[in-house]
């Protein structure tokens, strides 16, 4: 199954907490492989282990959502965005460039953080 969606970190946290219901329901409508997370998101989640979420919840999520490596194509996209001078260097910019380089829809409830990249954005909390 080819990936269609890349989850932002907040969506992964919602899934680990099994709330809000709207996010869990949208997630359950997809097949394994259609939804991925960036290695950048994986790293952000590592930072919160034991503080905001448990290792067990993280392991369950990781079992069903593939982690996609941040590759040279994503790096090139990030470089172009930084050279354009319109975006700040942060995790969301890296995740946006990663999704853009793969042609994936980004799923987030922080829509404002991902506007202006030319991405298709979906907010599954609504």
mmCIF file with all atom_site columns, C-alpha atoms in Angstrom:
data_model
loop_
_atom_site.group_PDB
_atom_site.id
_atom_site.type_symbol
_atom_site.label_atom_id
_atom_site.label_alt_id
_atom_site.label_comp_id
_atom_site.label_asym_id
_atom_site.label_entity_id
_atom_site.label_seq_id
_atom_site.pdbx_PDB_ins_code
_atom_site.Cartn_x
_atom_site.Cartn_y
_atom_site.Cartn_z
_atom_site.occupancy
_atom_site.B_iso_or_equiv
_atom_site.pdbx_formal_charge
_atom_site.auth_seq_id
_atom_site.auth_comp_id
_atom_site.auth_asym_id
_atom_site.auth_atom_id
_atom_site.pdbx_PDB_model_num
ATOM 1   C CA . UNK A 1 1   ? 0.000   0.000  0.000  1.00 0.00 ? 1   UNK A CA 1
ATOM 2   C CA . UNK A 1 2   ? 1.426   3.382  -1.003 1.00 0.00 ? 2   UNK A CA 1
ATOM 3   C CA . UNK A 1 3   ? 1.456   6.149  1.593  1.00 0.00 ? 3   UNK A CA 1
ATOM 4   C CA . UNK A 1 4   ? -1.075  8.958  1.208  1.00 0.00 ? 4   UNK A CA 1
ATOM 5   C CA . UNK A 1 5   ? -0.795  10.805 4.500  1.00 0.00 ? 5   UNK A CA 1
ATOM 6   C CA . UNK A 1 6   ? 1.972   11.993 6.798  1.00 0.00 ? 6   UNK A CA 1
ATOM 7   C CA . UNK A 1 7   ? 0.985   12.646 10.398 1.00 0.00 ? 7   UNK A CA 1
ATOM 8   C CA . UNK A 1 8   ? 2.213   15.682 12.270 1.00 0.00 ? 8   UNK A CA 1
ATOM 9   C CA . UNK A 1 9   ? 3.453   15.034 15.790 1.00 0.00 ? 9   UNK A CA 1
ATOM 10  C CA . UNK A 1 10  ? 0.229   16.240 17.408 1.00 0.00 ? 10  UNK A CA 1
ATOM 11  C CA . UNK A 1 11  ? -1.805  13.636 15.502 1.00 0.00 ? 11  UNK A CA 1
ATOM 12  C CA . UNK A 1 12  ? 0.515   10.876 16.690 1.00 0.00 ? 12  UNK A CA 1
ATOM 13  C CA . UNK A 1 13  ? 0.055   12.070 20.268 1.00 0.00 ? 13  UNK A CA 1
ATOM 14  C CA . UNK A 1 14  ? -3.732  12.070 19.819 1.00 0.00 ? 14  UNK A CA 1
ATOM 15  C CA . UNK A 1 15  ? -3.587  8.491  18.537 1.00 0.00 ? 15  UNK A CA 1
ATOM 16  C CA . UNK A 1 16  ? -1.427  7.367  21.457 1.00 0.00 ? 16  UNK A CA 1
ATOM 17  C CA . UNK A 1 17  ? -3.961  8.927  23.850 1.00 0.00 ? 17  UNK A CA 1
ATOM 18  C CA . UNK A 1 18  ? -6.840  7.444  21.812 1.00 0.00 ? 18  UNK A CA 1
ATOM 19  C CA . UNK A 1 19  ? -8.554  10.837 21.737 1.00 0.00 ? 19  UNK A CA 1
ATOM 20  C CA . UNK A 1 20  ? -10.205 12.876 20.260 1.00 0.00 ? 20  UNK A CA 1
ATOM 21  C CA . UNK A 1 21  ? -12.648 10.394 18.844 1.00 0.00 ? 21  UNK A CA 1
ATOM 22  C CA . UNK A 1 22  ? -12.718 12.102 15.423 1.00 0.00 ? 22  UNK A CA 1
ATOM 23  C CA . UNK A 1 23  ? -8.979  11.484 14.928 1.00 0.00 ? 23  UNK A CA 1
ATOM 24  C CA . UNK A 1 24  ? -9.199  7.849  15.991 1.00 0.00 ? 24  UNK A CA 1
ATOM 25  C CA . UNK A 1 25  ? -12.167 7.263  13.662 1.00 0.00 ? 25  UNK A CA 1
ATOM 26  C CA . UNK A 1 26  ? -10.439 8.858  10.646 1.00 0.00 ? 26  UNK A CA 1
ATOM 27  C CA . UNK A 1 27  ? -7.293  6.846  11.322 1.00 0.00 ? 27  UNK A CA 1
ATOM 28  C CA . UNK A 1 28  ? -9.269  3.596  11.505 1.00 0.00 ? 28  UNK A CA 1
ATOM 29  C CA . UNK A 1 29  ? -10.681 4.225  8.011  1.00 0.00 ? 29  UNK A CA 1
ATOM 30  C CA . UNK A 1 30  ? -7.270  3.672  6.416  1.00 0.00 ? 30  UNK A CA 1
ATOM 31  C CA . UNK A 1 31  ? -5.165  0.630  5.642  1.00 0.00 ? 31  UNK A CA 1
ATOM 32  C CA . UNK A 1 32  ? -1.739  -0.005 7.129  1.00 0.00 ? 32  UNK A CA 1
ATOM 33  C CA . UNK A 1 33  ? 0.780   1.669  4.848  1.00 0.00 ? 33  UNK A CA 1
ATOM 34  C CA . UNK A 1 34  ? -1.451  4.573  3.818  1.00 0.00 ? 34  UNK A CA 1
ATOM 35  C CA . UNK A 1 35  ? -0.358  6.655  6.805  1.00 0.00 ? 35  UNK A CA 1
ATOM 36  C CA . UNK A 1 36  ? 3.266   7.333  7.720  1.00 0.00 ? 36  UNK A CA 1
ATOM 37  C CA . UNK A 1 37  ? 5.246   9.523  10.071 1.00 0.00 ? 37  UNK A CA 1
ATOM 38  C CA . UNK A 1 38  ? 8.427   11.397 9.319  1.00 0.00 ? 38  UNK A CA 1
ATOM 39  C CA . UNK A 1 39  ? 11.635  10.451 11.084 1.00 0.00 ? 39  UNK A CA 1
ATOM 40  C CA . UNK A 1 40  ? 11.453  14.033 12.375 1.00 0.00 ? 40  UNK A CA 1
ATOM 41  C CA . UNK A 1 41  ? 8.111   13.277 14.057 1.00 0.00 ? 41  UNK A CA 1
ATOM 42  C CA . UNK A 1 42  ? 9.563   10.060 15.458 1.00 0.00 ? 42  UNK A CA 1
ATOM 43  C CA . UNK A 1 43  ? 12.407  12.080 16.989 1.00 0.00 ? 43  UNK A CA 1
ATOM 44  C CA . UNK A 1 44  ? 9.973   14.603 18.484 1.00 0.00 ? 44  UNK A CA 1
ATOM 45  C CA . UNK A 1 45  ? 7.988   11.769 20.048 1.00 0.00 ? 45  UNK A CA 1
ATOM 46  C CA . UNK A 1 46  ? 11.177  10.291 21.513 1.00 0.00 ? 46  UNK A CA 1
ATOM 47  C CA . UNK A 1 47  ? 11.690  13.553 23.377 1.00 0.00 ? 47  UNK A CA 1
ATOM 48  C CA . UNK A 1 48  ? 8.337   13.109 25.153 1.00 0.00 ? 48  UNK A CA 1
ATOM 49  C CA . UNK A 1 49  ? 8.627   9.442  26.107 1.00 0.00 ? 49  UNK A CA 1
ATOM 50  C CA . UNK A 1 50  ? 8.030   8.956  29.804 1.00 0.00 ? 50  UNK A CA 1
ATOM 51  C CA . UNK A 1 51  ? 6.926   12.576 30.153 1.00 0.00 ? 51  UNK A CA 1
ATOM 52  C CA . UNK A 1 52  ? 3.934   12.976 27.850 1.00 0.00 ? 52  UNK A CA 1
ATOM 53  C CA . UNK A 1 53  ? 3.397   9.429  26.620 1.00 0.00 ? 53  UNK A CA 1
ATOM 54  C CA . UNK A 1 54  ? 4.396   5.928  27.611 1.00 0.00 ? 54  UNK A CA 1
ATOM 55  C CA . UNK A 1 55  ? 6.822   3.660  25.822 1.00 0.00 ? 55  UNK A CA 1
ATOM 56  C CA . UNK A 1 56  ? 4.017   1.092  25.467 1.00 0.00 ? 56  UNK A CA 1
ATOM 57  C CA . UNK A 1 57  ? 1.750   3.593  23.688 1.00 0.00 ? 57  UNK A CA 1
ATOM 58  C CA . UNK A 1 58  ? 4.629   4.655  21.447 1.00 0.00 ? 58  UNK A CA 1
ATOM 59  C CA . UNK A 1 59  ? 5.415   1.024  20.594 1.00 0.00 ? 59  UNK A CA 1
ATOM 60  C CA . UNK A 1 60  ? 1.766   0.369  19.648 1.00 0.00 ? 60  UNK A CA 1
ATOM 61  C CA . UNK A 1 61  ? 1.745   3.397  17.370 1.00 0.00 ? 61  UNK A CA 1
ATOM 62  C CA . UNK A 1 62  ? 5.085   2.482  15.797 1.00 0.00 ? 62  UNK A CA 1
ATOM 63  C CA . UNK A 1 63  ? 3.769   -0.999 15.027 1.00 0.00 ? 63  UNK A CA 1
ATOM 64  C CA . UNK A 1 64  ? 1.095   0.384  12.683 1.00 0.00 ? 64  UNK A CA 1
ATOM 65  C CA . UNK A 1 65  ? 2.650   3.587  11.329 1.00 0.00 ? 65  UNK A CA 1
ATOM 66  C CA . UNK A 1 66  ? 5.804   3.330  9.250  1.00 0.00 ? 66  UNK A CA 1
ATOM 67  C CA . UNK A 1 67  ? 8.590   5.807  9.984  1.00 0.00 ? 67  UNK A CA 1
ATOM 68  C CA . UNK A 1 68  ? 9.856   7.315  6.726  1.00 0.00 ? 68  UNK A CA 1
ATOM 69  C CA . UNK A 1 69  ? 13.537  8.364  6.660  1.00 0.00 ? 69  UNK A CA 1
ATOM 70  C CA . UNK A 1 70  ? 14.293  12.028 6.026  1.00 0.00 ? 70  UNK A CA 1
ATOM 71  C CA . UNK A 1 71  ? 16.236  11.608 2.789  1.00 0.00 ? 71  UNK A CA 1
ATOM 72  C CA . UNK A 1 72  ? 18.201  13.772 0.359  1.00 0.00 ? 72  UNK A CA 1
ATOM 73  C CA . UNK A 1 73  ? 15.042  14.770 -1.541 1.00 0.00 ? 73  UNK A CA 1
ATOM 74  C CA . UNK A 1 74  ? 13.477  16.072 1.679  1.00 0.00 ? 74  UNK A CA 1
ATOM 75  C CA . UNK A 1 75  ? 16.741  17.806 2.560  1.00 0.00 ? 75  UNK A CA 1
ATOM 76  C CA . UNK A 1 76  ? 16.833  19.543 -0.815 1.00 0.00 ? 76  UNK A CA 1
ATOM 77  C CA . UNK A 1 77  ? 13.254  20.728 -0.324 1.00 0.00 ? 77  UNK A CA 1
ATOM 78  C CA . UNK A 1 78  ? 14.167  22.080 3.119  1.00 0.00 ? 78  UNK A CA 1
ATOM 79  C CA . UNK A 1 79  ? 17.178  23.903 1.675  1.00 0.00 ? 79  UNK A CA 1
ATOM 80  C CA . UNK A 1 80  ? 15.028  25.552 -0.992 1.00 0.00 ? 80  UNK A CA 1
ATOM 81  C CA . UNK A 1 81  ? 12.461  26.672 1.568  1.00 0.00 ? 81  UNK A CA 1
ATOM 82  C CA . UNK A 1 82  ? 15.163  28.136 3.809  1.00 0.00 ? 82  UNK A CA 1
ATOM 83  C CA . UNK A 1 83  ? 16.802  29.916 0.862  1.00 0.00 ? 83  UNK A CA 1
ATOM 84  C CA . UNK A 1 84  ? 13.443  31.443 -0.045 1.00 0.00 ? 84  UNK A CA 1
ATOM 85  C CA . UNK A 1 85  ? 13.492  33.089 3.376  1.00 0.00 ? 85  UNK A CA 1
ATOM 86  C CA . UNK A 1 86  ? 9.771   32.604 4.015  1.00 0.00 ? 86  UNK A CA 1
ATOM 87  C CA . UNK A 1 87  ? 9.950   29.908 6.666  1.00 0.00 ? 87  UNK A CA 1
ATOM 88  C CA . UNK A 1 88  ? 11.657  29.439 10.008 1.00 0.00 ? 88  UNK A CA 1
ATOM 89  C CA . UNK A 1 89  ? 13.915  26.459 10.629 1.00 0.00 ? 89  UNK A CA 1
ATOM 90  C CA . UNK A 1 90  ? 11.893  24.244 12.975 1.00 0.00 ? 90  UNK A CA 1
ATOM 91  C CA . UNK A 1 91  ? 10.502  20.734 13.221 1.00 0.00 ? 91  UNK A CA 1
ATOM 92  C CA . UNK A 1 92  ? 7.258   21.690 11.447 1.00 0.00 ? 92  UNK A CA 1
ATOM 93  C CA . UNK A 1 93  ? 9.200   23.077 8.481  1.00 0.00 ? 93  UNK A CA 1
ATOM 94  C CA . UNK A 1 94  ? 11.229  19.862 8.257  1.00 0.00 ? 94  UNK A CA 1
ATOM 95  C CA . UNK A 1 95  ? 8.050   17.758 8.437  1.00 0.00 ? 95  UNK A CA 1
ATOM 96  C CA . UNK A 1 96  ? 6.331   19.945 5.827  1.00 0.00 ? 96  UNK A CA 1
ATOM 97  C CA . UNK A 1 97  ? 9.286   19.632 3.447  1.00 0.00 ? 97  UNK A CA 1
ATOM 98  C CA . UNK A 1 98  ? 9.368   15.879 4.004  1.00 0.00 ? 98  UNK A CA 1
ATOM 99  C CA . UNK A 1 99  ? 5.660   15.508 3.159  1.00 0.00 ? 99  UNK A CA 1
ATOM 100 C CA . UNK A 1 100 ? 6.043   17.810 0.168  1.00 0.00 ? 100 UNK A CA 1
ATOM 101 C CA . UNK A 1 101 ? 9.019   15.851 -1.175 1.00 0.00 ? 101 UNK A CA 1
ATOM 102 C CA . UNK A 1 102 ? 6.924   12.663 -1.089 1.00 0.00 ? 102 UNK A CA 1
ATOM 103 C CA . UNK A 1 103 ? 3.713   14.236 -2.401 1.00 0.00 ? 103 UNK A CA 1
ATOM 104 C CA . UNK A 1 104 ? 1.820   13.368 0.785  1.00 0.00 ? 104 UNK A CA 1
ATOM 105 C CA . UNK A 1 105 ? -1.056  15.119 2.511  1.00 0.00 ? 105 UNK A CA 1
ATOM 106 C CA . UNK A 1 106 ? -0.077  16.426 5.944  1.00 0.00 ? 106 UNK A CA 1
ATOM 107 C CA . UNK A 1 107 ? -2.502  15.662 8.784  1.00 0.00 ? 107 UNK A CA 1
ATOM 108 C CA . UNK A 1 108 ? -2.389  18.171 11.646 1.00 0.00 ? 108 UNK A CA 1
ATOM 109 C CA . UNK A 1 109 ? -4.574  20.365 13.784 1.00 0.00 ? 109 UNK A CA 1
ATOM 110 C CA . UNK A 1 110 ? -1.873  23.055 13.672 1.00 0.00 ? 110 UNK A CA 1
ATOM 111 C CA . UNK A 1 111 ? -2.942  24.088 10.186 1.00 0.00 ? 111 UNK A CA 1
ATOM 112 C CA . UNK A 1 112 ? -1.355  27.545 10.411 1.00 0.00 ? 112 UNK A CA 1
ATOM 113 C CA . UNK A 1 113 ? 2.090   25.979 10.920 1.00 0.00 ? 113 UNK A CA 1
ATOM 114 C CA . UNK A 1 114 ? 1.865   24.224 7.545  1.00 0.00 ? 114 UNK A CA 1
ATOM 115 C CA . UNK A 1 115 ? 0.286   26.886 5.347  1.00 0.00 ? 115 UNK A CA 1
ATOM 116 C CA . UNK A 1 116 ? 2.336   28.422 2.568  1.00 0.00 ? 116 UNK A CA 1
ATOM 117 C CA . UNK A 1 117 ? 4.285   25.296 1.634  1.00 0.00 ? 117 UNK A CA 1
ATOM 118 C CA . UNK A 1 118 ? 1.918   24.210 -1.132 1.00 0.00 ? 118 UNK A CA 1
ATOM 119 C CA . UNK A 1 119 ? 0.842   21.138 0.841  1.00 0.00 ? 119 UNK A CA 1
ATOM 120 C CA . UNK A 1 120 ? -2.570  19.552 0.998  1.00 0.00 ? 120 UNK A CA 1
ATOM 121 C CA . UNK A 1 121 ? -3.497  19.824 4.691  1.00 0.00 ? 121 UNK A CA 1
ATOM 122 C CA . UNK A 1 122 ? -6.193  17.903 6.563  1.00 0.00 ? 122 UNK A CA 1
ATOM 123 C CA . UNK A 1 123 ? -7.315  18.457 10.149 1.00 0.00 ? 123 UNK A CA 1
ATOM 124 C CA . UNK A 1 124 ? -8.827  15.221 11.429 1.00 0.00 ? 124 UNK A CA 1
ATOM 125 C CA . UNK A 1 125 ? -9.993  16.815 14.693 1.00 0.00 ? 125 UNK A CA 1
ATOM 126 C CA . UNK A 1 126 ? -12.938 18.389 12.851 1.00 0.00 ? 126 UNK A CA 1
#
